[in-house]
PDB file of C-alpha atoms and ligand atoms in Angstrom:
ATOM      1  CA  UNK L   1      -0.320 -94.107 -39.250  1.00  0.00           C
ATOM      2  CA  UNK L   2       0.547 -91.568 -36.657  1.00  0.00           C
ATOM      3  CA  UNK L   3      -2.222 -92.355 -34.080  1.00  0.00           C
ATOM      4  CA  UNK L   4      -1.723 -96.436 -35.091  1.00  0.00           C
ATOM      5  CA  UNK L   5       1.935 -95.977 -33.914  1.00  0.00           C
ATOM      6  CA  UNK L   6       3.256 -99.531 -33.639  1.00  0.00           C
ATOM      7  CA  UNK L   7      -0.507-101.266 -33.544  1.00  0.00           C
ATOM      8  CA  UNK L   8      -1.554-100.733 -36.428  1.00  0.00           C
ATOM      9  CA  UNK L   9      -2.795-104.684 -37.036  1.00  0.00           C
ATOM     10  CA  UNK L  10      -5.209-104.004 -34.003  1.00  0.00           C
ATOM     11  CA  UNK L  11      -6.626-101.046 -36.206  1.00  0.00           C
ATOM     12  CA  UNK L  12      -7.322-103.375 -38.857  1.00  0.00           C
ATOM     13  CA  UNK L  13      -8.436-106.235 -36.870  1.00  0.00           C
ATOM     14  CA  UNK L  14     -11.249-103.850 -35.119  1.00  0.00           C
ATOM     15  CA  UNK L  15     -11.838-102.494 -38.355  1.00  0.00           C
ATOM     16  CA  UNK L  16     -12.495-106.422 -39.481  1.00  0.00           C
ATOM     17  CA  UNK L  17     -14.236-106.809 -36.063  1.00  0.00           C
ATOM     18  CA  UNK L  18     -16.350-104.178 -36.968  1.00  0.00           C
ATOM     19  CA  UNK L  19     -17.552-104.745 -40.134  1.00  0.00           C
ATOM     20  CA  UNK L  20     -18.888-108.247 -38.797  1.00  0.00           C
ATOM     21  CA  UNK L  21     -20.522-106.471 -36.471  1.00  0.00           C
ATOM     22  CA  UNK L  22     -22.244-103.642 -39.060  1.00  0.00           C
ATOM     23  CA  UNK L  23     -23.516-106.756 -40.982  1.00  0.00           C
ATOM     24  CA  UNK L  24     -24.953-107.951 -38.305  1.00  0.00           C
ATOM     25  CA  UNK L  25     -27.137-104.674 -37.899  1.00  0.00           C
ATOM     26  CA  UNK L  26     -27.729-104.304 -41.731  1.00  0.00           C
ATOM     27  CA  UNK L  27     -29.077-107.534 -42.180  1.00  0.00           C
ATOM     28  CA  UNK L  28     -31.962-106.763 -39.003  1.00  0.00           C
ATOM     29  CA  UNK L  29     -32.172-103.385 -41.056  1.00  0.00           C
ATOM     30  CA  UNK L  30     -33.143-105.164 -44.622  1.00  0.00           C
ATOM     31  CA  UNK L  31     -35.261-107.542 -42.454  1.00  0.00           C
ATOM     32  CA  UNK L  32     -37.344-105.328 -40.324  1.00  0.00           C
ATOM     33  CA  UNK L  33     -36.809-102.358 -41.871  1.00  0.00           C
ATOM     34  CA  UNK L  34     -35.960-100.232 -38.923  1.00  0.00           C
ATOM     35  CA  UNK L  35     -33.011-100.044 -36.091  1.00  0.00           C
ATOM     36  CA  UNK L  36     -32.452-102.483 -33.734  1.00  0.00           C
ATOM     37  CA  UNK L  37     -31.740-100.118 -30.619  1.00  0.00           C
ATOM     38  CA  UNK L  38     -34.505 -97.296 -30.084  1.00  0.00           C
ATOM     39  CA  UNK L  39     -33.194 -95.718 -26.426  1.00  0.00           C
ATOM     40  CA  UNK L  40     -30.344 -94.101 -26.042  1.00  0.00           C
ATOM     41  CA  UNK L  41     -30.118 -96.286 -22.495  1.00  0.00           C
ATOM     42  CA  UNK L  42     -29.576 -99.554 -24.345  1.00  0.00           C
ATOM     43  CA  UNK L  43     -27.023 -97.411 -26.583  1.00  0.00           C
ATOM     44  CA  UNK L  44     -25.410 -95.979 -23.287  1.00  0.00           C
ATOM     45  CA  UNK L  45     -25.445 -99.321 -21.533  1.00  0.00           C
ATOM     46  CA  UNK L  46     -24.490-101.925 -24.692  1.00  0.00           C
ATOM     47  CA  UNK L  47     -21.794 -99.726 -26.938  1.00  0.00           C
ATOM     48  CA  UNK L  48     -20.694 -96.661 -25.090  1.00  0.00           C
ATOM     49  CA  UNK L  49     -20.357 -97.823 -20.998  1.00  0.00           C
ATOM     50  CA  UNK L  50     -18.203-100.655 -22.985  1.00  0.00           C
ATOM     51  CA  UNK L  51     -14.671 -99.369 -22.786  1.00  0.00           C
ATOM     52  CA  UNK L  52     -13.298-102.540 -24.809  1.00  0.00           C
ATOM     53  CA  UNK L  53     -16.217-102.431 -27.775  1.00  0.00           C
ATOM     54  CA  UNK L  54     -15.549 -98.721 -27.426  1.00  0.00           C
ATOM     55  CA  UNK L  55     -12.140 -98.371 -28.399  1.00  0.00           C
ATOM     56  CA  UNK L  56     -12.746-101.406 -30.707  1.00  0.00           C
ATOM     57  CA  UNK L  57     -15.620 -99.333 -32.561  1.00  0.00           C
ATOM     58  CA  UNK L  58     -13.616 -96.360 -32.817  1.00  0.00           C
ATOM     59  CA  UNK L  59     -10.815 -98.032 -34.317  1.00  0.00           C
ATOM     60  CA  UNK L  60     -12.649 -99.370 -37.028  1.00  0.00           C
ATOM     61  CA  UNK L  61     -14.254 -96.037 -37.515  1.00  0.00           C
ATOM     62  CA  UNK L  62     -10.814 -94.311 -37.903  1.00  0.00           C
ATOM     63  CA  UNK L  63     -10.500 -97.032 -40.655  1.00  0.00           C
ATOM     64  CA  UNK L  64     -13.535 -96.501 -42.743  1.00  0.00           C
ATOM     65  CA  UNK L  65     -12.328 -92.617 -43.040  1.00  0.00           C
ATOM     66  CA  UNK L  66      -9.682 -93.651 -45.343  1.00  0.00           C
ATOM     67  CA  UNK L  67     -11.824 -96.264 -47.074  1.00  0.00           C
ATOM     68  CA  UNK L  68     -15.358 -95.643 -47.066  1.00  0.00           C
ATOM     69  CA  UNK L  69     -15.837 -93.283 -49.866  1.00  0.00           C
ATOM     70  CA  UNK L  70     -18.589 -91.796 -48.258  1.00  0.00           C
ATOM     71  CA  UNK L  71     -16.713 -90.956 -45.581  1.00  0.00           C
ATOM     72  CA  UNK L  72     -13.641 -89.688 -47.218  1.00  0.00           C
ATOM     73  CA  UNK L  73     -15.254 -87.564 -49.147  1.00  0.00           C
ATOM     74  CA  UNK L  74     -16.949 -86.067 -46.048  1.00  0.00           C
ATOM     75  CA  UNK L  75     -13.784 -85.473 -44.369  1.00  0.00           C
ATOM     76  CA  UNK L  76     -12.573 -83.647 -47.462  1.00  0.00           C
ATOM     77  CA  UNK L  77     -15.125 -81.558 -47.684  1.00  0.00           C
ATOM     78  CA  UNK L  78     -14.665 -80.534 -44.078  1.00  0.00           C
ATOM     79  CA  UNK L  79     -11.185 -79.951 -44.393  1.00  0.00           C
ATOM     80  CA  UNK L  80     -10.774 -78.046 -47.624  1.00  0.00           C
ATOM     81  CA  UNK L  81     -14.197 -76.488 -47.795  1.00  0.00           C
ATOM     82  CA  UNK L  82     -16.096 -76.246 -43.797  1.00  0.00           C
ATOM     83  CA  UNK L  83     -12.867 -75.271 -41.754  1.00  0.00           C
ATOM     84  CA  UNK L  84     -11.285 -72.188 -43.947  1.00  0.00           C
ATOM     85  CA  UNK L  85     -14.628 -70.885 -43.830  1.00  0.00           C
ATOM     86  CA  UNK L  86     -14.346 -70.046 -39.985  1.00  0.00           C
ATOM     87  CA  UNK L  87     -13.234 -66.883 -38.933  1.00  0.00           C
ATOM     88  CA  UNK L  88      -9.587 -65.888 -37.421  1.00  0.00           C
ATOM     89  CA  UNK L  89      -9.951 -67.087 -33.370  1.00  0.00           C
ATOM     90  CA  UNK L  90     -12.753 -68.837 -33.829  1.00  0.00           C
ATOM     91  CA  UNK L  91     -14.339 -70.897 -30.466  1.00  0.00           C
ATOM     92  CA  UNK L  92     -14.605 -74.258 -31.844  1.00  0.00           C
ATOM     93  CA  UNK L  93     -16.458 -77.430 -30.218  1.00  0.00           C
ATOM     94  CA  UNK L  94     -17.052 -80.549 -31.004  1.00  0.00           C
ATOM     95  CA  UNK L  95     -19.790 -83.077 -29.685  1.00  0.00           C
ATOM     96  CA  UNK L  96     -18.860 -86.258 -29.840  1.00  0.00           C
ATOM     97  CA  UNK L  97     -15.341 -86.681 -31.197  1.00  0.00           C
ATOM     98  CA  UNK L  98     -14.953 -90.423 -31.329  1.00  0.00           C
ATOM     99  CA  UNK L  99     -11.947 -91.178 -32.873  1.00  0.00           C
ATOM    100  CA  UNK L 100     -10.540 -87.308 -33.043  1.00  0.00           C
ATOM    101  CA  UNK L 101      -9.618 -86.944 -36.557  1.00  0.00           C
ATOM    102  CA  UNK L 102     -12.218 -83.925 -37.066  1.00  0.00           C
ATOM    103  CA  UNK L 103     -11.017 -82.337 -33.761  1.00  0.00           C
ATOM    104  CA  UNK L 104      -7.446 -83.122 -34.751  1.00  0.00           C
ATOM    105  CA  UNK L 105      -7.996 -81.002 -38.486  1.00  0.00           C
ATOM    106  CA  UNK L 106     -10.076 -78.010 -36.586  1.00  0.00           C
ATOM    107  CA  UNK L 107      -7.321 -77.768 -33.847  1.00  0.00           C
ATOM    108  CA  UNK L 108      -4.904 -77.735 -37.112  1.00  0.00           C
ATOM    109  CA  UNK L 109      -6.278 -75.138 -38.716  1.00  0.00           C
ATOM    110  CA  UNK L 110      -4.773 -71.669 -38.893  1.00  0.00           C
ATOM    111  CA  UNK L 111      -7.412 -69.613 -37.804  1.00  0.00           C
ATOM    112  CA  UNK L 112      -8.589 -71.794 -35.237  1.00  0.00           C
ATOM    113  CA  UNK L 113      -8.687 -70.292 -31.211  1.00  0.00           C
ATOM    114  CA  UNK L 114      -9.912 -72.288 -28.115  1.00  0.00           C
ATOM    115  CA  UNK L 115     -10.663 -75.507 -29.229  1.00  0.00           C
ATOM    116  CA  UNK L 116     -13.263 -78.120 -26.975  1.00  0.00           C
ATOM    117  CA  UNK L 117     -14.775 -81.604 -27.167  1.00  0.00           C
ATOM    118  CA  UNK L 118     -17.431 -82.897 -25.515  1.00  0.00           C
ATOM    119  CA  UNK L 119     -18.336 -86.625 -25.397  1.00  0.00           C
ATOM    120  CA  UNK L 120     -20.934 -88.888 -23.123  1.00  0.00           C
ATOM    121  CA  UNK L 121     -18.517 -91.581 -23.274  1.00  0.00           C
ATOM    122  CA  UNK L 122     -15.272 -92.260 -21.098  1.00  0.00           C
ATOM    123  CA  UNK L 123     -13.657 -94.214 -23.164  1.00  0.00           C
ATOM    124  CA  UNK L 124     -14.491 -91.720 -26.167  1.00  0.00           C
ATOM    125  CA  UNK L 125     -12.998 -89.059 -24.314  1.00  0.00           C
ATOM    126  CA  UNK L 126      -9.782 -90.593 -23.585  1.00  0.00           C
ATOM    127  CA  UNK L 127      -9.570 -92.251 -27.536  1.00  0.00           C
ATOM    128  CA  UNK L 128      -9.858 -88.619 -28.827  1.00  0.00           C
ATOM    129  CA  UNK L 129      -7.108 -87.841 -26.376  1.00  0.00           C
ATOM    130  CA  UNK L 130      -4.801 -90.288 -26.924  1.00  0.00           C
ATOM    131  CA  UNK L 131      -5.178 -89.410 -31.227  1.00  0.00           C
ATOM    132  CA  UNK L 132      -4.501 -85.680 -30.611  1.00  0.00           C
ATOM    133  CA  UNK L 133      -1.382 -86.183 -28.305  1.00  0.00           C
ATOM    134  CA  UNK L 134      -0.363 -88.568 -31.498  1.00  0.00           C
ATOM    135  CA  UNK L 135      -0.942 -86.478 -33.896  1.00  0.00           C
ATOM    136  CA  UNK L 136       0.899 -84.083 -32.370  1.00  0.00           C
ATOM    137  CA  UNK L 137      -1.650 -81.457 -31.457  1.00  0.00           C
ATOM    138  CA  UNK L 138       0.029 -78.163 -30.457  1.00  0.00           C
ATOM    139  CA  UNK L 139      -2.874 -75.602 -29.454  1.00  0.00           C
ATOM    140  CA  UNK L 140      -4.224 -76.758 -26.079  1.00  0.00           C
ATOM    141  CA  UNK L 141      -7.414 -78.209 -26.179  1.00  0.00           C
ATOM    142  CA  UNK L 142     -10.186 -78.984 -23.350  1.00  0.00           C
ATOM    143  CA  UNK L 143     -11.676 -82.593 -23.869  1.00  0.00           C
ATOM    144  CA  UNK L 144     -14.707 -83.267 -21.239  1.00  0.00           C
ATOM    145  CA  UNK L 145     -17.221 -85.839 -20.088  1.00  0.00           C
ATOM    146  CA  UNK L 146     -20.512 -84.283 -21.208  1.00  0.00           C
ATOM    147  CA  UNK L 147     -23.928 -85.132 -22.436  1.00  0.00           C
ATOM    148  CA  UNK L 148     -25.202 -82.562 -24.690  1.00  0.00           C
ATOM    149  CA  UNK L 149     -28.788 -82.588 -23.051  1.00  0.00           C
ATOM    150  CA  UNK L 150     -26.726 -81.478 -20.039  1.00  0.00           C
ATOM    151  CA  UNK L 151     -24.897 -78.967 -21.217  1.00  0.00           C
ATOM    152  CA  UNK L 152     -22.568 -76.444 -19.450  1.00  0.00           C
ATOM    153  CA  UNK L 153     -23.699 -73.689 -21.844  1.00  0.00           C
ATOM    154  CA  UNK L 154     -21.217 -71.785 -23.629  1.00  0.00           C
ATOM    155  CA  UNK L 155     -20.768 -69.673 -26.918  1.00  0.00           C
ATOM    156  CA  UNK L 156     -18.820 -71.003 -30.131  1.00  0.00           C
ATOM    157  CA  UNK L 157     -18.458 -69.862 -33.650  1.00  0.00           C
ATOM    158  CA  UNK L 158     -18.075 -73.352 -35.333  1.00  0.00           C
ATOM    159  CA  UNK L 159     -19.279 -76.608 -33.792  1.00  0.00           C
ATOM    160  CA  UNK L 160     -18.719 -80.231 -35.812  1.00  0.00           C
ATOM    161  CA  UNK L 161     -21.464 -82.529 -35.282  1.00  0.00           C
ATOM    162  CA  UNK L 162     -20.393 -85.414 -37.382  1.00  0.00           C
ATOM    163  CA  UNK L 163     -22.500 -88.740 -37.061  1.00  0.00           C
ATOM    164  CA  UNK L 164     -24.146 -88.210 -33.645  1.00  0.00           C
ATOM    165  CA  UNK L 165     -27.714 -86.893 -34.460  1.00  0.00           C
ATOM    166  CA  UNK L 166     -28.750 -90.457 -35.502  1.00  0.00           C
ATOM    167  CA  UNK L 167     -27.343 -91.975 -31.959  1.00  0.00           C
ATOM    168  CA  UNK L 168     -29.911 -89.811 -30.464  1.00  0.00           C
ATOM    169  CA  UNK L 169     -33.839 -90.426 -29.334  1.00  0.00           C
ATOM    170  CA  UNK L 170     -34.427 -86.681 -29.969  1.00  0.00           C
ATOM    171  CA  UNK L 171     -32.516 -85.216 -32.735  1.00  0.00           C
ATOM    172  CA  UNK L 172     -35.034 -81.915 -33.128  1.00  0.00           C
ATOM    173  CA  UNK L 173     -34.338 -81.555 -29.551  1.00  0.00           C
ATOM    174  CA  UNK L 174     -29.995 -81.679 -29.938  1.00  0.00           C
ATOM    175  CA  UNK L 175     -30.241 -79.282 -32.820  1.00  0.00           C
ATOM    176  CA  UNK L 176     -32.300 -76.800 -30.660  1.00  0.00           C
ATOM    177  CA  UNK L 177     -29.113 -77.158 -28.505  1.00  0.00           C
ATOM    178  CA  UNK L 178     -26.909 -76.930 -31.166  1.00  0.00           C
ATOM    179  CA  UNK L 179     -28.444 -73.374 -32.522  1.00  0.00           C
ATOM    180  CA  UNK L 180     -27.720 -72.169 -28.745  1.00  0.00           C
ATOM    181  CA  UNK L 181     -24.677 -72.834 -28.237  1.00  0.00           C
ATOM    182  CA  UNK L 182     -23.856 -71.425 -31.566  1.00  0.00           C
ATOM    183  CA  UNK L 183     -22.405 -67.527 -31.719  1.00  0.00           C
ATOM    184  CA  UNK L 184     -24.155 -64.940 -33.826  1.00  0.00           C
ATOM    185  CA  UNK L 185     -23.181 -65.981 -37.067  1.00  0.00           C
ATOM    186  CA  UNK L 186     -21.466 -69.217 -35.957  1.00  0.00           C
ATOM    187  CA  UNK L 187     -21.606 -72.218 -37.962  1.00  0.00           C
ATOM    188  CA  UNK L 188     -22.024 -76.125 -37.647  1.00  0.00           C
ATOM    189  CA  UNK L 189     -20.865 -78.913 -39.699  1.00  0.00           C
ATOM    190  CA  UNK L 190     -23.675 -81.460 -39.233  1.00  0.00           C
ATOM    191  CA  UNK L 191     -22.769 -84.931 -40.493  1.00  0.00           C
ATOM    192  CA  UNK L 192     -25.670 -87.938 -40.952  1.00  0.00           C
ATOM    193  CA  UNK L 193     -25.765 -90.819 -42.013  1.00  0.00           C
ATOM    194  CA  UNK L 194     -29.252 -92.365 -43.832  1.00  0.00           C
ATOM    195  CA  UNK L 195     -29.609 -96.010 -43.965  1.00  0.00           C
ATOM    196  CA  UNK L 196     -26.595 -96.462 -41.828  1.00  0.00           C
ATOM    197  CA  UNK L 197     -27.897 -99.356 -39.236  1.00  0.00           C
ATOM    198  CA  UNK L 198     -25.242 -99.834 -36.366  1.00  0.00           C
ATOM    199  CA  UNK L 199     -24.969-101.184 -32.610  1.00  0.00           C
ATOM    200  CA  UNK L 200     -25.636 -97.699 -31.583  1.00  0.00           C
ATOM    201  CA  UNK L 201     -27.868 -96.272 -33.725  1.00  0.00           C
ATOM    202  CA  UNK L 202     -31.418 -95.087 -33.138  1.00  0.00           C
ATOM    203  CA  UNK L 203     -32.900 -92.291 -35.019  1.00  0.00           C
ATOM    204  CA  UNK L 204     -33.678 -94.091 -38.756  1.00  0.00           C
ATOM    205  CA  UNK L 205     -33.361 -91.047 -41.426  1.00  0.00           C
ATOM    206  CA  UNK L 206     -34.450 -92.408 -44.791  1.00  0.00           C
ATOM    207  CA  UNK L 207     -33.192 -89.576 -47.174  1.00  0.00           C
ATOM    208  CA  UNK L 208     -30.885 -86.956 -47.384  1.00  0.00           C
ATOM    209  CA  UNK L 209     -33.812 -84.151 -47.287  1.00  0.00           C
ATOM    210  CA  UNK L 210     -35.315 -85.583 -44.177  1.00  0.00           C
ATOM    211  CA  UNK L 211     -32.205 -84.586 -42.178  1.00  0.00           C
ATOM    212  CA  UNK L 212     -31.869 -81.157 -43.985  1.00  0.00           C
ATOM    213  CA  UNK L 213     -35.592 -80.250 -43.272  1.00  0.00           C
ATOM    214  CA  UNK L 214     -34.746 -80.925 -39.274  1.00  0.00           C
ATOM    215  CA  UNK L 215     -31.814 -78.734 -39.363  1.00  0.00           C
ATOM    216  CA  UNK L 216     -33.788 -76.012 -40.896  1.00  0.00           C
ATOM    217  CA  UNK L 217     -36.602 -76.304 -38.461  1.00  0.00           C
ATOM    218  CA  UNK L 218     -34.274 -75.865 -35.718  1.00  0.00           C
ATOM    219  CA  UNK L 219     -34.135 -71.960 -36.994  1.00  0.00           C
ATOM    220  CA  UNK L 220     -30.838 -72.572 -38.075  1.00  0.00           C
ATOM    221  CA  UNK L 221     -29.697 -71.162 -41.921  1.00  0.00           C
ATOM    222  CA  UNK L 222     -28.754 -73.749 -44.247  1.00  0.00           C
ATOM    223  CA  UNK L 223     -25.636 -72.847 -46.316  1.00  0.00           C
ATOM    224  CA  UNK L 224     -24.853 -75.778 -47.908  1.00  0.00           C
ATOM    225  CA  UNK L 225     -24.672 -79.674 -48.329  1.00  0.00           C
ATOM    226  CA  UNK L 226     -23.290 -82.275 -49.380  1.00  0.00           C
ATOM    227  CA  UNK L 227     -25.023 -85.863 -49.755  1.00  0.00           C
ATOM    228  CA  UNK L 228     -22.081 -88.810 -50.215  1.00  0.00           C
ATOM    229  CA  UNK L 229     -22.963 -92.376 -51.691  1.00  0.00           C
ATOM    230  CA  UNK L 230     -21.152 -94.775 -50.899  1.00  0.00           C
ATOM    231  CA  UNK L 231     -18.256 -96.330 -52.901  1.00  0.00           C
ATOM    232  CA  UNK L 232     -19.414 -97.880 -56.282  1.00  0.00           C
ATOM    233  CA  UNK L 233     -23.045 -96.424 -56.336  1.00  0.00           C
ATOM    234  CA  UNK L 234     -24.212 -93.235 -57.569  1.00  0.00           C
ATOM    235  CA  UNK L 235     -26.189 -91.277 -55.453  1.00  0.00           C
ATOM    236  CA  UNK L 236     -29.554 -91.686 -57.083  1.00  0.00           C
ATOM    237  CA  UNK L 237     -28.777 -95.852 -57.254  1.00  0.00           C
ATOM    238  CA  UNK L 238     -27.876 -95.536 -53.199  1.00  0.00           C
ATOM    239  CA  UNK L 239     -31.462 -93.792 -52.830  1.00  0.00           C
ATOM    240  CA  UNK L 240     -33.320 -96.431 -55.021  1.00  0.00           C
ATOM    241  CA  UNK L 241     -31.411 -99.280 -52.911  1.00  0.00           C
ATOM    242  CA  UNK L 242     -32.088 -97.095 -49.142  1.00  0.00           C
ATOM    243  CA  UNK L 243     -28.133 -97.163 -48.929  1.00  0.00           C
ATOM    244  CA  UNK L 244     -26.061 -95.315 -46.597  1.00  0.00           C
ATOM    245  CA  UNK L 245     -25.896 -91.854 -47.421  1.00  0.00           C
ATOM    246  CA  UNK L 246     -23.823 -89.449 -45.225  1.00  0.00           C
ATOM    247  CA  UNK L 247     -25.175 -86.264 -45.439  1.00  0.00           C
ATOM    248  CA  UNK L 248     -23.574 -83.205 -44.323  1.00  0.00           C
ATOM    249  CA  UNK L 249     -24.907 -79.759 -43.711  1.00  0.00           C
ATOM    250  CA  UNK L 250     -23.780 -76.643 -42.565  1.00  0.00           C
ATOM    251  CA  UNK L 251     -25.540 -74.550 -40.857  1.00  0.00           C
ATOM    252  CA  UNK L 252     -25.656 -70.707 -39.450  1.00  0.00           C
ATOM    253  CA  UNK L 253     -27.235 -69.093 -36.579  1.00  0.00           C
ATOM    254  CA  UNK L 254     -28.231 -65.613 -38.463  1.00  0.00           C
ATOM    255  CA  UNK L 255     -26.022 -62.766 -36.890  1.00  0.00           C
TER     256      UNK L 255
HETATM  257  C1  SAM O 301     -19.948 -92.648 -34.009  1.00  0.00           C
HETATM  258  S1  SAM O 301     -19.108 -91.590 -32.919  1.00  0.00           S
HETATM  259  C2  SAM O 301     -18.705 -90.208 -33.969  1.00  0.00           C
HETATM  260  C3  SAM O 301     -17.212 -90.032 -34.145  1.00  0.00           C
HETATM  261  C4  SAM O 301     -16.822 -88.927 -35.112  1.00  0.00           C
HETATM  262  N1  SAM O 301     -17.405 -87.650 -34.739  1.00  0.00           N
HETATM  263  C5  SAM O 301     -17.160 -89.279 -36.550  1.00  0.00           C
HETATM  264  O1  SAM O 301     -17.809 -88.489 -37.232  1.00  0.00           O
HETATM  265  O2  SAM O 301     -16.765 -90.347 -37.022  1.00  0.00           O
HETATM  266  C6  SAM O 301     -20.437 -90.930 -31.942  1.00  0.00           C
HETATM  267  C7  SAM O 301     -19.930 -90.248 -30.685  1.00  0.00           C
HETATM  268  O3  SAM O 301     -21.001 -89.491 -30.116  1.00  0.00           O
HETATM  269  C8  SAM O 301     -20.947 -89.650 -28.700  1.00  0.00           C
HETATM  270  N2  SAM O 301     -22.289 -89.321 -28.173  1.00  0.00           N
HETATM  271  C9  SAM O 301     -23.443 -90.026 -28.337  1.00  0.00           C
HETATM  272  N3  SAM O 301     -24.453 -89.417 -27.691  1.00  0.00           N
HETATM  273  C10 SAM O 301     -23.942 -88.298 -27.106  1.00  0.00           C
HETATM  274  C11 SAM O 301     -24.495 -87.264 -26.275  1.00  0.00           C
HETATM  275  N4  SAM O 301     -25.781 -87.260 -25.914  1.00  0.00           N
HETATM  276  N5  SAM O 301     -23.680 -86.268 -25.859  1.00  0.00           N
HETATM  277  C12 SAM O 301     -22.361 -86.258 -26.200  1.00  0.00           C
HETATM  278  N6  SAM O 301     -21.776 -87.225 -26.968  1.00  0.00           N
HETATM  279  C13 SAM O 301     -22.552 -88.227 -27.424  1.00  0.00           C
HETATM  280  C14 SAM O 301     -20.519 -91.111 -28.538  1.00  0.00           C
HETATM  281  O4  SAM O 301     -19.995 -91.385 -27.271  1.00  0.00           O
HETATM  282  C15 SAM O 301     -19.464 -91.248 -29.629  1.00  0.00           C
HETATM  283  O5  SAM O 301     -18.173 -90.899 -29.202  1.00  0.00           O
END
């Protein structure tokens, strides 16, 4: 309600908007059984270059968080169970904030420190902006325009990662980066969805264990996970139907 202010109809329109557009996607998926997009250019040029379907997309997004089962339960995980596992001052980042409610809860926490966000797209950047300032964030925090191939560098001791990987052509190659840019002993939150065809998706995982197997490749540690149906389907009826499963895993870089 806070970052809807007075608008909150256009939150649920684009949240209406978007769902016409996700059927769109998961009817090529059940047709062709595979993505529509496969370069992150057509991604870059279609969905995030598009400041209107942007904002639009991310609007509907902050939406499903309170109604998607799947993904509440992922963002209650990461609140009660991820961020009070992070040590006092921690240096947290975030790739790809989107809509800003992750980068709203680690900036919230008590033991956070510096907090960052990085994000390819503009209009990304200034949606996460706009949903800190009205959430009231009080610890500064640095928001810039960056791709994660490219990099500035930099050390943190927790990093959020939460439904990128699969917008990506390589995602061995972002979780290499991910393990660098991690602190001795730092941790990620990596969120993924399986099954989860959208405008801007392009890496197709098909089960849970697929995108826990990459994360441990990268030489990261796996501490735990969590794999969330979604609403009204068990988890072992989602796999049998190749349902969206969001998957989340955290992740150490041994200290
Ligand atoms: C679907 S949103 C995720 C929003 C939020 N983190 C969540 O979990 O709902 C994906 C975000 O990743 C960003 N993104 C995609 N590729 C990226 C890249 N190579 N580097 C940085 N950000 C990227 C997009 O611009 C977009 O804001």
């Amino acid at each position: 309600m806070q970052i809807s202010g007075d608008d909150l109809t256009t939150f649920l329109e684009d949240y209406r908007w978007l769902c016409g557009v996700l059927m769109e996607e998961e009817l090529f998926f059940r047709r062709e059984n595979r993505y529509r997009l496969s370069t992150f250019a057509e991604a870059e040029r279609t969905v995030y270059a598009d400041r209107v379907f942007m904002t639009r997309y991310m609007n509907g997004l902050l939406m499903t968080q309170l109604w998607w089962a799947n993904h509440s339960s992922v963002l209650r995980y990461y609140r009660d169970s991820f961020l009070p596992g992070n040590k006092q001052q921690c240096r947290h980042l975030e790739i790809g904030p989107g809509h800003g409610l992750f980068l709203y809860l680690a900036a919230s926490a008590p033991n956070a420190g510096a907090i960052a966000g990085w994000d390819v797209s503009p209009a990304s950047i200034a949606i996460t902006r706009s949903a800190m300032n009205a959430m009231g964030a009080t610890r500064p925090f640095d928001l810039s325009l960056v791709n994660m191939f490219e990099a500035p560098g930099g050390q943190f001791d927790s990093l959020t990662f939460s439904e990128v990987l699969e917008h990506l052509e390589n995602p061995a190659q972002a979780l290499a980066a991910i393990a660098n840019l991690l602190a001795p002993s730092g941790r990620a939150f990596i969120q993924a969805p399986v099954n989860s065809p959208a405008p801007d998706h392009i890496s197709l995982f098909r089960s849970p264990e697929e995108i826990v197997e990459l994360v441990r490749e990268s030489g990261l540690v796996v501490e735990d996970t969590l794999f969330a149906p979604p609403a009204g389907v068990t988890l072992e009826r989602a796999r049998e139907m190749a349902l969206t499963i969001s998957t989340v895993v955290v992740a150490s870089k041994s200290g």
